[in-house]
GROMACS .gro file of C-alpha atoms in nm:
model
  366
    1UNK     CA    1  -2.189   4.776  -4.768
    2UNK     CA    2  -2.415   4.758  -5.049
    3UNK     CA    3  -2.809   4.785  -5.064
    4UNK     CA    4  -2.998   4.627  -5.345
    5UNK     CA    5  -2.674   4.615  -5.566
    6UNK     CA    6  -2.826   4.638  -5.940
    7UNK     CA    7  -3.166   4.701  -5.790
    8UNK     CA    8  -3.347   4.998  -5.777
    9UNK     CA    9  -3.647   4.914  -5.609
   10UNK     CA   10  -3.660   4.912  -5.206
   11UNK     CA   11  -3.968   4.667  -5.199
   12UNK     CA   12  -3.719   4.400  -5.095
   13UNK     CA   13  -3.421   4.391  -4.869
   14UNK     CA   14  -3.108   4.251  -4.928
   15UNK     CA   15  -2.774   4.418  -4.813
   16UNK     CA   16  -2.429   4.277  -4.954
   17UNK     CA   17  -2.085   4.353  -4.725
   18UNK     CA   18  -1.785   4.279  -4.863
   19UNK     CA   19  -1.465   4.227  -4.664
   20UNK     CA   20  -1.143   4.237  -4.868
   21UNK     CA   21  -0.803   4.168  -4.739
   22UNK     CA   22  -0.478   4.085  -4.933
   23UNK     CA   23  -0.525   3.722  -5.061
   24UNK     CA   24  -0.901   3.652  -4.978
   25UNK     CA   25  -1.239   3.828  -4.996
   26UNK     CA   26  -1.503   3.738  -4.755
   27UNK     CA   27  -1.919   3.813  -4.853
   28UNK     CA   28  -2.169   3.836  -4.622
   29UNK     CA   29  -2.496   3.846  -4.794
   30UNK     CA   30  -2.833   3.949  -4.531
   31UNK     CA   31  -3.178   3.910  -4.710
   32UNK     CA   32  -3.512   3.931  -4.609
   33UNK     CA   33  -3.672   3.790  -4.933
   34UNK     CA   34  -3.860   3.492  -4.755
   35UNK     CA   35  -3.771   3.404  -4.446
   36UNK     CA   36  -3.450   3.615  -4.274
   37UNK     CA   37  -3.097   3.457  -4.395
   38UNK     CA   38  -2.748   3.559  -4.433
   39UNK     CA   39  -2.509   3.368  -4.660
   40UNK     CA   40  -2.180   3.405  -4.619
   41UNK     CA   41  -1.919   3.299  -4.908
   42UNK     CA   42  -1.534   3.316  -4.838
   43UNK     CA   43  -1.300   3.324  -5.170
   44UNK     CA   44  -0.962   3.348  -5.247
   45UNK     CA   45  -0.776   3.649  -5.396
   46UNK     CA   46  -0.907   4.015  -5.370
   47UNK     CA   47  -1.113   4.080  -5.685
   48UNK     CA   48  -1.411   3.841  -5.602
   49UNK     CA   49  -1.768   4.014  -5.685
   50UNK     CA   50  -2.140   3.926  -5.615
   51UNK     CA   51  -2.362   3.877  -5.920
   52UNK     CA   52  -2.737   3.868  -5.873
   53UNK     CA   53  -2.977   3.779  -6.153
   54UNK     CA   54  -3.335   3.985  -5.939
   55UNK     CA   55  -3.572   3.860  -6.251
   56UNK     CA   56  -3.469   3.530  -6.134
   57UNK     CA   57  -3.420   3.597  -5.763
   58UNK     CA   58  -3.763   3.752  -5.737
   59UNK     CA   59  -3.963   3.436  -5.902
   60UNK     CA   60  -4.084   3.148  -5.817
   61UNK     CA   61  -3.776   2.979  -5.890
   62UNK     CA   62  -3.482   3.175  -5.771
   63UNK     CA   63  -3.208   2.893  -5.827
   64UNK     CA   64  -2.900   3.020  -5.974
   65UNK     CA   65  -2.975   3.380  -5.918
   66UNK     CA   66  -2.693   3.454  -5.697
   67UNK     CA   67  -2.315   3.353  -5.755
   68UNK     CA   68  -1.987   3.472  -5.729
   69UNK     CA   69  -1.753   3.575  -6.000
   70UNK     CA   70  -1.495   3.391  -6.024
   71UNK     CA   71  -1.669   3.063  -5.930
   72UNK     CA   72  -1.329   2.901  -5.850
   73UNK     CA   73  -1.266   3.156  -5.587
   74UNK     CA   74  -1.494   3.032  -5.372
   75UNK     CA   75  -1.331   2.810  -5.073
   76UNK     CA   76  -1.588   2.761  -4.821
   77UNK     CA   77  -1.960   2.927  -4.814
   78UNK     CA   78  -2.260   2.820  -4.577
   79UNK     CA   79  -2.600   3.012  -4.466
   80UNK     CA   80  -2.768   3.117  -4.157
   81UNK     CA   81  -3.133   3.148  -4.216
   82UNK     CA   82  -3.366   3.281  -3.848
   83UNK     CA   83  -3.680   3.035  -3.931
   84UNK     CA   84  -3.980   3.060  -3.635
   85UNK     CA   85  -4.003   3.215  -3.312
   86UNK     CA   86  -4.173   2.967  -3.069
   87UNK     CA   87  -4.390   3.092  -2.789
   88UNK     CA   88  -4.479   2.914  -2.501
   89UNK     CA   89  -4.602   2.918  -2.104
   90UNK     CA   90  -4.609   2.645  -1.828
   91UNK     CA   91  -4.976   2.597  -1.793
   92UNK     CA   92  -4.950   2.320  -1.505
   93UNK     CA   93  -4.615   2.248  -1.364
   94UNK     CA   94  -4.383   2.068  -1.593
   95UNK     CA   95  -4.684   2.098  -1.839
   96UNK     CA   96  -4.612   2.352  -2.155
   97UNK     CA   97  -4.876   2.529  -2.375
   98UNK     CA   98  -4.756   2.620  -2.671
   99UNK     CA   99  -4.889   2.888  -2.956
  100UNK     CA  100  -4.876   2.884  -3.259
  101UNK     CA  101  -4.553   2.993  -3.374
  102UNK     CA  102  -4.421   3.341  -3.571
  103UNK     CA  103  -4.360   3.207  -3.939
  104UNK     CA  104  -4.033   3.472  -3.992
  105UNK     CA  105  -4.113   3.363  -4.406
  106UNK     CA  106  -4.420   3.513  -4.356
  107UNK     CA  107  -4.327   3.843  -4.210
  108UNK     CA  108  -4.339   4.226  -4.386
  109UNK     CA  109  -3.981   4.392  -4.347
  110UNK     CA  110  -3.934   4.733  -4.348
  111UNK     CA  111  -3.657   4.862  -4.548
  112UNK     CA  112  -3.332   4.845  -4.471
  113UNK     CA  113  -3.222   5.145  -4.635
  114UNK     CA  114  -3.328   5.344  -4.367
  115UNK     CA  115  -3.154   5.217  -4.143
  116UNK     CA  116  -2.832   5.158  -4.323
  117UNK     CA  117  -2.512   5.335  -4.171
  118UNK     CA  118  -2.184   5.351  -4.355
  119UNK     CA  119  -2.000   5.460  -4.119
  120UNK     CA  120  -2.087   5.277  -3.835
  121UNK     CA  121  -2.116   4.993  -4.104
  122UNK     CA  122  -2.436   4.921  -3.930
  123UNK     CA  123  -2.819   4.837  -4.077
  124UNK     CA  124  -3.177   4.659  -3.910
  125UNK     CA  125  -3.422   4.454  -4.056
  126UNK     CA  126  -3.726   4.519  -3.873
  127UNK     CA  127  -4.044   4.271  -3.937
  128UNK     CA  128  -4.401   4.219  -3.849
  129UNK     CA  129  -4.675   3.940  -3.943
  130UNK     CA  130  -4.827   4.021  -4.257
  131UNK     CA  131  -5.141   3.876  -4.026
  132UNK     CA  132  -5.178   3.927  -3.682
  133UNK     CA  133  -5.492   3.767  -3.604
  134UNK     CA  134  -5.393   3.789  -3.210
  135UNK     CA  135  -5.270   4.167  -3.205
  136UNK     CA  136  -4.915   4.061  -3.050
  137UNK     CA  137  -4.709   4.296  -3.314
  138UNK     CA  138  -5.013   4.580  -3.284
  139UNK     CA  139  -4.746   4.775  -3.033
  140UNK     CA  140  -4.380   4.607  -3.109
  141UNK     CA  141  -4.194   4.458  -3.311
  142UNK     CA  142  -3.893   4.199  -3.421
  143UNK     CA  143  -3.538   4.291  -3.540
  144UNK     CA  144  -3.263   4.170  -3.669
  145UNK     CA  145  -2.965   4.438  -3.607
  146UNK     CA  146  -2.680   4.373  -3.847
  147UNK     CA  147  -2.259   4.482  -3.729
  148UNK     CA  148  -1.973   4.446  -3.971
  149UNK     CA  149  -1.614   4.502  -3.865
  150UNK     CA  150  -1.295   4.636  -3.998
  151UNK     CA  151  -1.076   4.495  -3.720
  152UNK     CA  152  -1.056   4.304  -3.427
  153UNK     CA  153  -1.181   4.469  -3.104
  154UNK     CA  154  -1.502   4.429  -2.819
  155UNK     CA  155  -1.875   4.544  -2.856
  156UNK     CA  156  -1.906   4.825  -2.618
  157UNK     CA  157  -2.269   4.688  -2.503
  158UNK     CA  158  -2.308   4.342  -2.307
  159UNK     CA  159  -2.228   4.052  -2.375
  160UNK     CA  160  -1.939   4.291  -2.522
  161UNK     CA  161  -1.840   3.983  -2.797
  162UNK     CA  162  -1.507   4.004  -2.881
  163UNK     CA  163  -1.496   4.027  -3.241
  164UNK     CA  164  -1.246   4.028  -3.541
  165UNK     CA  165  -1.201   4.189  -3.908
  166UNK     CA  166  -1.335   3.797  -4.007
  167UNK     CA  167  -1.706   3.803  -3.875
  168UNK     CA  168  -2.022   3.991  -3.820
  169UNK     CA  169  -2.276   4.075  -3.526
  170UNK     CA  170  -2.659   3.992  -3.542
  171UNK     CA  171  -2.899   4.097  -3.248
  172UNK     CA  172  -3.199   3.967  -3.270
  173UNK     CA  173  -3.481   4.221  -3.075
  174UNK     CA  174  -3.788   4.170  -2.955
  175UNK     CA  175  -3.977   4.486  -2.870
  176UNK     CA  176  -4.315   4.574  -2.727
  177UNK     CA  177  -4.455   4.242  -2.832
  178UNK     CA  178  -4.727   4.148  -2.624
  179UNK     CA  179  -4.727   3.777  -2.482
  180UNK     CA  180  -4.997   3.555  -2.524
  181UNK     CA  181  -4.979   3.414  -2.202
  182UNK     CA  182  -4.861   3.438  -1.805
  183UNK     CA  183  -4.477   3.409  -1.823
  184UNK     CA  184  -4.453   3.361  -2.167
  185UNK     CA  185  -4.100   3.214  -2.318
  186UNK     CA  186  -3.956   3.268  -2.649
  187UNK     CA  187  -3.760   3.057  -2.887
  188UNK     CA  188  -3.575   3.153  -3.184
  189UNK     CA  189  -3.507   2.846  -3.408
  190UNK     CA  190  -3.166   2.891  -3.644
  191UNK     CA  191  -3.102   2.639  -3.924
  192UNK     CA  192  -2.796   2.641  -4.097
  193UNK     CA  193  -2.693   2.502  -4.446
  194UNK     CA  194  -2.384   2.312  -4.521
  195UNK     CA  195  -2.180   2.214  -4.837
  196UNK     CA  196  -2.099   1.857  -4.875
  197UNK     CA  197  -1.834   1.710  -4.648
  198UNK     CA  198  -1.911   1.981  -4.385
  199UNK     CA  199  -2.041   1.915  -4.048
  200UNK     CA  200  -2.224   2.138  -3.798
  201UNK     CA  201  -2.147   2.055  -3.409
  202UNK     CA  202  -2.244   2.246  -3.101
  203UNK     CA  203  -1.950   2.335  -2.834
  204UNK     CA  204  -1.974   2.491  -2.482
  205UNK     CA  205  -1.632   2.616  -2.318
  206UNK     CA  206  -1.689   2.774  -1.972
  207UNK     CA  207  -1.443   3.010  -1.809
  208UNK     CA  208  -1.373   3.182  -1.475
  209UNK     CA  209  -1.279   3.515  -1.650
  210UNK     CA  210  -1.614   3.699  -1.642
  211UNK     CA  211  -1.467   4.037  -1.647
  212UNK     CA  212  -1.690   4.172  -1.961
  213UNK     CA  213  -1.986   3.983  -1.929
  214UNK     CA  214  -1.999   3.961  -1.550
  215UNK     CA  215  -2.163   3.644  -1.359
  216UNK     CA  216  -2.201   3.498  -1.732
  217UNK     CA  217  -1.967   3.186  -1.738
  218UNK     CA  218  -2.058   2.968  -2.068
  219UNK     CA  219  -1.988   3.051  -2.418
  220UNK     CA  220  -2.149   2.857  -2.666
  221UNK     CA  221  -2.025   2.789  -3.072
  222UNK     CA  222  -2.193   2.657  -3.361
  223UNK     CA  223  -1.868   2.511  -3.568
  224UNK     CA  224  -1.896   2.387  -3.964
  225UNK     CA  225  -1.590   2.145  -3.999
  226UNK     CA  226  -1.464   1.971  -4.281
  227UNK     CA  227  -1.455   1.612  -4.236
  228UNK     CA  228  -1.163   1.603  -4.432
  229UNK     CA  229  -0.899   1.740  -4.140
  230UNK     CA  230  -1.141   1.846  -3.914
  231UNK     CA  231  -1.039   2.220  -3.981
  232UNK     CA  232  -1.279   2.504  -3.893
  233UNK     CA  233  -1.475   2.706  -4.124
  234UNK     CA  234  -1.739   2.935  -4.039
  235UNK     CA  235  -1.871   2.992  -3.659
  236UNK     CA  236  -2.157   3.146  -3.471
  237UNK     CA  237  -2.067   3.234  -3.120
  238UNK     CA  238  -2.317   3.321  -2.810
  239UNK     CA  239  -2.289   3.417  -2.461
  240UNK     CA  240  -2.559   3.223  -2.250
  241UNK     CA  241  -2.714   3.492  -2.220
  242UNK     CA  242  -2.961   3.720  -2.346
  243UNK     CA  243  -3.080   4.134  -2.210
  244UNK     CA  244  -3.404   4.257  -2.100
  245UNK     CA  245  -3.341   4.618  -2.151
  246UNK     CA  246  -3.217   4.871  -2.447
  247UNK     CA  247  -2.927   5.000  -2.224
  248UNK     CA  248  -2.826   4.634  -2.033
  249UNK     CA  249  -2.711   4.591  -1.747
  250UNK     CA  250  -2.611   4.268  -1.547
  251UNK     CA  251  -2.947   4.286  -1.339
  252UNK     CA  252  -3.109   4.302  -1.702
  253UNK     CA  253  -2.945   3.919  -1.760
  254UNK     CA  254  -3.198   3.627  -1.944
  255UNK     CA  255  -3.166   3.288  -1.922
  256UNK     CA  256  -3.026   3.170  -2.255
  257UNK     CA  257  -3.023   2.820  -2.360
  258UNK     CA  258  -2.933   2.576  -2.655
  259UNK     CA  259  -3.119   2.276  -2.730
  260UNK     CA  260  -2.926   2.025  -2.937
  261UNK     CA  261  -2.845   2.106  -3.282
  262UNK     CA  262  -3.055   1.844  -3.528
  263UNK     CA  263  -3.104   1.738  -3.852
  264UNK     CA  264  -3.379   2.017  -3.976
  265UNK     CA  265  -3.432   1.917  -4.392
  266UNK     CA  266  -3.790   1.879  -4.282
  267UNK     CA  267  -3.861   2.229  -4.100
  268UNK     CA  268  -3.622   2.482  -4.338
  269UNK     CA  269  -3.900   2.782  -4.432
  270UNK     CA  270  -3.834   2.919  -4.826
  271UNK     CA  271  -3.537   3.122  -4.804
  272UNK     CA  272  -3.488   3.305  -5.141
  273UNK     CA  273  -3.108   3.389  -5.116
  274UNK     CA  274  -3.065   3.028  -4.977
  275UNK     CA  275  -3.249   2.869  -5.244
  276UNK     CA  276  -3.049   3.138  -5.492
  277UNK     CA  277  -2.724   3.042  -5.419
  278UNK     CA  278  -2.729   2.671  -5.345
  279UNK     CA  279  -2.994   2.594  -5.612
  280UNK     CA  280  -3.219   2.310  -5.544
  281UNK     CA  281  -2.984   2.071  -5.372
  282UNK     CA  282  -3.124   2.265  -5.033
  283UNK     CA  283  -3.179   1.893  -4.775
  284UNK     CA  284  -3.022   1.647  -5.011
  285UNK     CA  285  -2.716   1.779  -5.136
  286UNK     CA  286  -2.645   2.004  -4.890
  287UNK     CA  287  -2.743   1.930  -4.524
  288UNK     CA  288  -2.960   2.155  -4.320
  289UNK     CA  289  -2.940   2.174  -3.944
  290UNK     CA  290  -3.123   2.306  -3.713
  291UNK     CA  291  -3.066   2.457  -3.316
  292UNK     CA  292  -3.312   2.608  -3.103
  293UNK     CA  293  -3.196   2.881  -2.874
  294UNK     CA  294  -3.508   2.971  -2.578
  295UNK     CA  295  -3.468   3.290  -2.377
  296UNK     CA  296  -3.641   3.307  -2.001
  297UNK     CA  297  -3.524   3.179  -1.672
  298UNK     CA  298  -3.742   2.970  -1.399
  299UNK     CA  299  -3.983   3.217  -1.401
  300UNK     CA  300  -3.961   3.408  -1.690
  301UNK     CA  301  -4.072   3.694  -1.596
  302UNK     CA  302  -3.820   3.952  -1.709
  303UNK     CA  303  -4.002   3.962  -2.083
  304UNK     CA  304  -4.347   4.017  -1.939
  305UNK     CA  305  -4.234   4.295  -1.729
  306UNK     CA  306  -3.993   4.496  -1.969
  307UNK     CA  307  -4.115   4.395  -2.294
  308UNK     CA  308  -3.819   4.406  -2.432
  309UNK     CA  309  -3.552   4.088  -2.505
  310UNK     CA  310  -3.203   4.096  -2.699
  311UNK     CA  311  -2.948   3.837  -2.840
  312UNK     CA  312  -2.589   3.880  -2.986
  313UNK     CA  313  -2.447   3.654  -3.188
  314UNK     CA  314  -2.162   3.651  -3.392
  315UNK     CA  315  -2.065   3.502  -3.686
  316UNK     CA  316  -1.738   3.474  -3.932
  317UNK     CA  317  -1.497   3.242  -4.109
  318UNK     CA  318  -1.257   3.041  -3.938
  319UNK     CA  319  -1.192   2.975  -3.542
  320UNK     CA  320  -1.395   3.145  -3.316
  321UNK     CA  321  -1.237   3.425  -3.130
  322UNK     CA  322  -1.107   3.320  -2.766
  323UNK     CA  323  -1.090   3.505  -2.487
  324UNK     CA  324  -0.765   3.508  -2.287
  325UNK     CA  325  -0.701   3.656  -1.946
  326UNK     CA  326  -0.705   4.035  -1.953
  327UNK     CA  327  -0.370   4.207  -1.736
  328UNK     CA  328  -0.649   4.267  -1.488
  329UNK     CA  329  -0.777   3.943  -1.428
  330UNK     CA  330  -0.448   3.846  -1.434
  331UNK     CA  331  -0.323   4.118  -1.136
  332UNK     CA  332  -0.593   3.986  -0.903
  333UNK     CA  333  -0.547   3.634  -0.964
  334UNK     CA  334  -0.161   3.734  -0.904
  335UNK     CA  335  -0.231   3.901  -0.566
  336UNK     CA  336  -0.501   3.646  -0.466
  337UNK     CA  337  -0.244   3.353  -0.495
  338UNK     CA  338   0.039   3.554  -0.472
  339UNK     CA  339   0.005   3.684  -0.115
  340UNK     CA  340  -0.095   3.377   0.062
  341UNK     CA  341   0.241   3.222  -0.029
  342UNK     CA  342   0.436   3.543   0.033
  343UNK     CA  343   0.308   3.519   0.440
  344UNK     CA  344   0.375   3.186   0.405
  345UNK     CA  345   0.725   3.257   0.333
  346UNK     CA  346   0.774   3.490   0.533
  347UNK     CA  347   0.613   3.324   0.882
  348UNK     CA  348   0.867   2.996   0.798
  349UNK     CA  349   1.174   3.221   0.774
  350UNK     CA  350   1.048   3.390   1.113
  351UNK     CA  351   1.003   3.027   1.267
  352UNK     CA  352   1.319   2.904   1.153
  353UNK     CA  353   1.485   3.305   1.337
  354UNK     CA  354   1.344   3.242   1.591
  355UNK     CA  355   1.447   2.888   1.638
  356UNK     CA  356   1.759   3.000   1.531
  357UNK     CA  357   1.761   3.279   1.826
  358UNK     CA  358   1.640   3.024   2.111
  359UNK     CA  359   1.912   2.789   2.035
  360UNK     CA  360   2.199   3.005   2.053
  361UNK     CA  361   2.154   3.124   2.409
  362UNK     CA  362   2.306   2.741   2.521
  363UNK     CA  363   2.668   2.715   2.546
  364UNK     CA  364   2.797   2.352   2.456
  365UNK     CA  365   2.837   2.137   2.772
  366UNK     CA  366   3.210   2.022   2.637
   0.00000   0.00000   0.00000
């Protein structure tokens, strides 16, 4: 994990992990220079490096400050860039007021530096308006908390993602921000970037095994496929759900929801490492989509009570990570179906005695 690499200055943020495994080296590039983005680049062979021109990358016209050495390496690279947060209340039933919304370009990030942990291979981009006309961010805060991995395993905290050596976590916080209205929702809108002949879909696979994320049944995926043999590329994955609490619980459970992934080349907010990597091409040659994920049930009252709200997401190269049925799940489901048929057995082989028995006491009449 790398801060600033070639940069001395800590006025901006951008932090550079790099992944390297025998024949292919995987960058993950998290900036907050305009709005909050991570690119992520996957390339074959070992030796791939990052190169960043910051003269360029810092003016007006960033395009072609970022690239990787070799540029034939590359096989497949794509960007995740976190553009509003929406805010909104029911006024009158199945009437919504909405405010205006949190412009993430137009936010002040502290530095990542100090939150940066090598060991834990752990950092957090934390942001507030550069304005706050309304006093919302006077007590809180947003926050994007960044994971890398060395291996495959499951996040100790809920949703407890199941991860591999092939993908990061994000957790997007919001703490201590004050609502501008009764019940107040929130949505976080993510628009992703695609290479030509690359296609973003949105999947939902639901499951009976709820044994780390209990009462939480959905999982959601955000796939980039290649048109070409409809292989798999990059990923984010989501639990429906999101947490009201800093240590949660199941009772600390949010309504998460997804609504429908779009075409977004009108909406996508300046994103310098975006702009810096694909050059100008950004909604023409390469596509920009666009999902909206909203956090609150019926009510939506957890928010206004806790101030406090948290999403995990992951994201990597390749398939998704599935979950298969743990040796626990698969005891119980044993013994639930198992013992059922085991009295059934054994009450038709007592019939059948018994029958046997009865019979037997009858001499033949010849």
């Amino acid at each position: 994990m790398q801060y600033n690499p070639g940069w001395n200055s800590s006025s901006v943020n951008l932090l550079h992990v790099r992944a390297e495994g025998p024949s292919d080296t995987l960058h993950y590039v998290w900036s907050s220079i305009g709005a909050p983005a991570v690119l992520l680049v996957a390339t074959q062979g070992p030796s791939s490096s990052l190169s960043i021109n910051w003269t360029q990358l810092l003016s007006p016209t960033p395009a072609g400050a970022i690239w990787i050495d070799p540029p034939s390496s590359v096989v497949h690279s794509t960007a995740v860039v976190f553009t509003k947060v929406f805010e909104y209340s029911e006024a009158k039933p199945s009437e919504e007021l909405f405010y205006p919304p949190y412009d993430l370009s137009d936010f002040s990030w502290a530095s990542i530096n100090h939150t940066l942990n090598h060991t834990a291979l752990t950092a957090e981009l934390t942001g507030v308006p550069a304005t706050d006309p309304g006093g919302g961010f006077s007590n809180g805060s947003l926050a994007f908390r960044v994971t890398a991995y060395e291996a495959r395993g499951r996040d100790g905290r809920l949703p407890s993602l199941l991860h591999t050596a092939d993908s990061s976590q994000v957790e997007f916080v919001l703490a201590g921000v004050a609502p501008r209205g009764n019940s107040s929702r929130f949505v976080l809108e993510v628009a992703t970037v695609e290479e030509p002949g690359v296609l973003r879909s949105l999947r939902s696979a639901r499951s009976i095994d709820d044994e780390y994320t209990p009462t939480i049944f959905e999982m959601l995926s955000l796939v980039a496929e290649s048109q070409n043999d409809s292989s798999t590329l990059s990923f984010l994955q989501w639990k429906a759900t999101a947490y009201g609490s800093r240590s949660p619980r199941r009772e600390d459970g949010i309504q998460c929801q997804a609504h429908g992934l779009q075409a977004a080349n009108w909406s996508l907010p300046v994103s310098s490492i975006v702009q810096a990597y694909f050059g100008d091409g950004v909604g023409s040659t390469y596509s920009v989509s666009a999902v909206n994920v909203s956090f609150g049930g019926e009510e939506g009252r957890v928010y206004q009570e806790k101030r406090y709200l948290s999403w995990s997401v992951l994201l990597g190269f390749g398939q998704p990570p599935a979950d298969t049925f743990s040796p626990l799940v698969i005891s119980i489901m044993a013994v639930a179906l198992g013992t059922p048929l085991a009295m059934l057995l054994v009450g038709t082989c007592l019939v059948l005695l018994a029958q046997r028995k009865r019979y037997s006491e009858y001499e033949p009449i010849n």
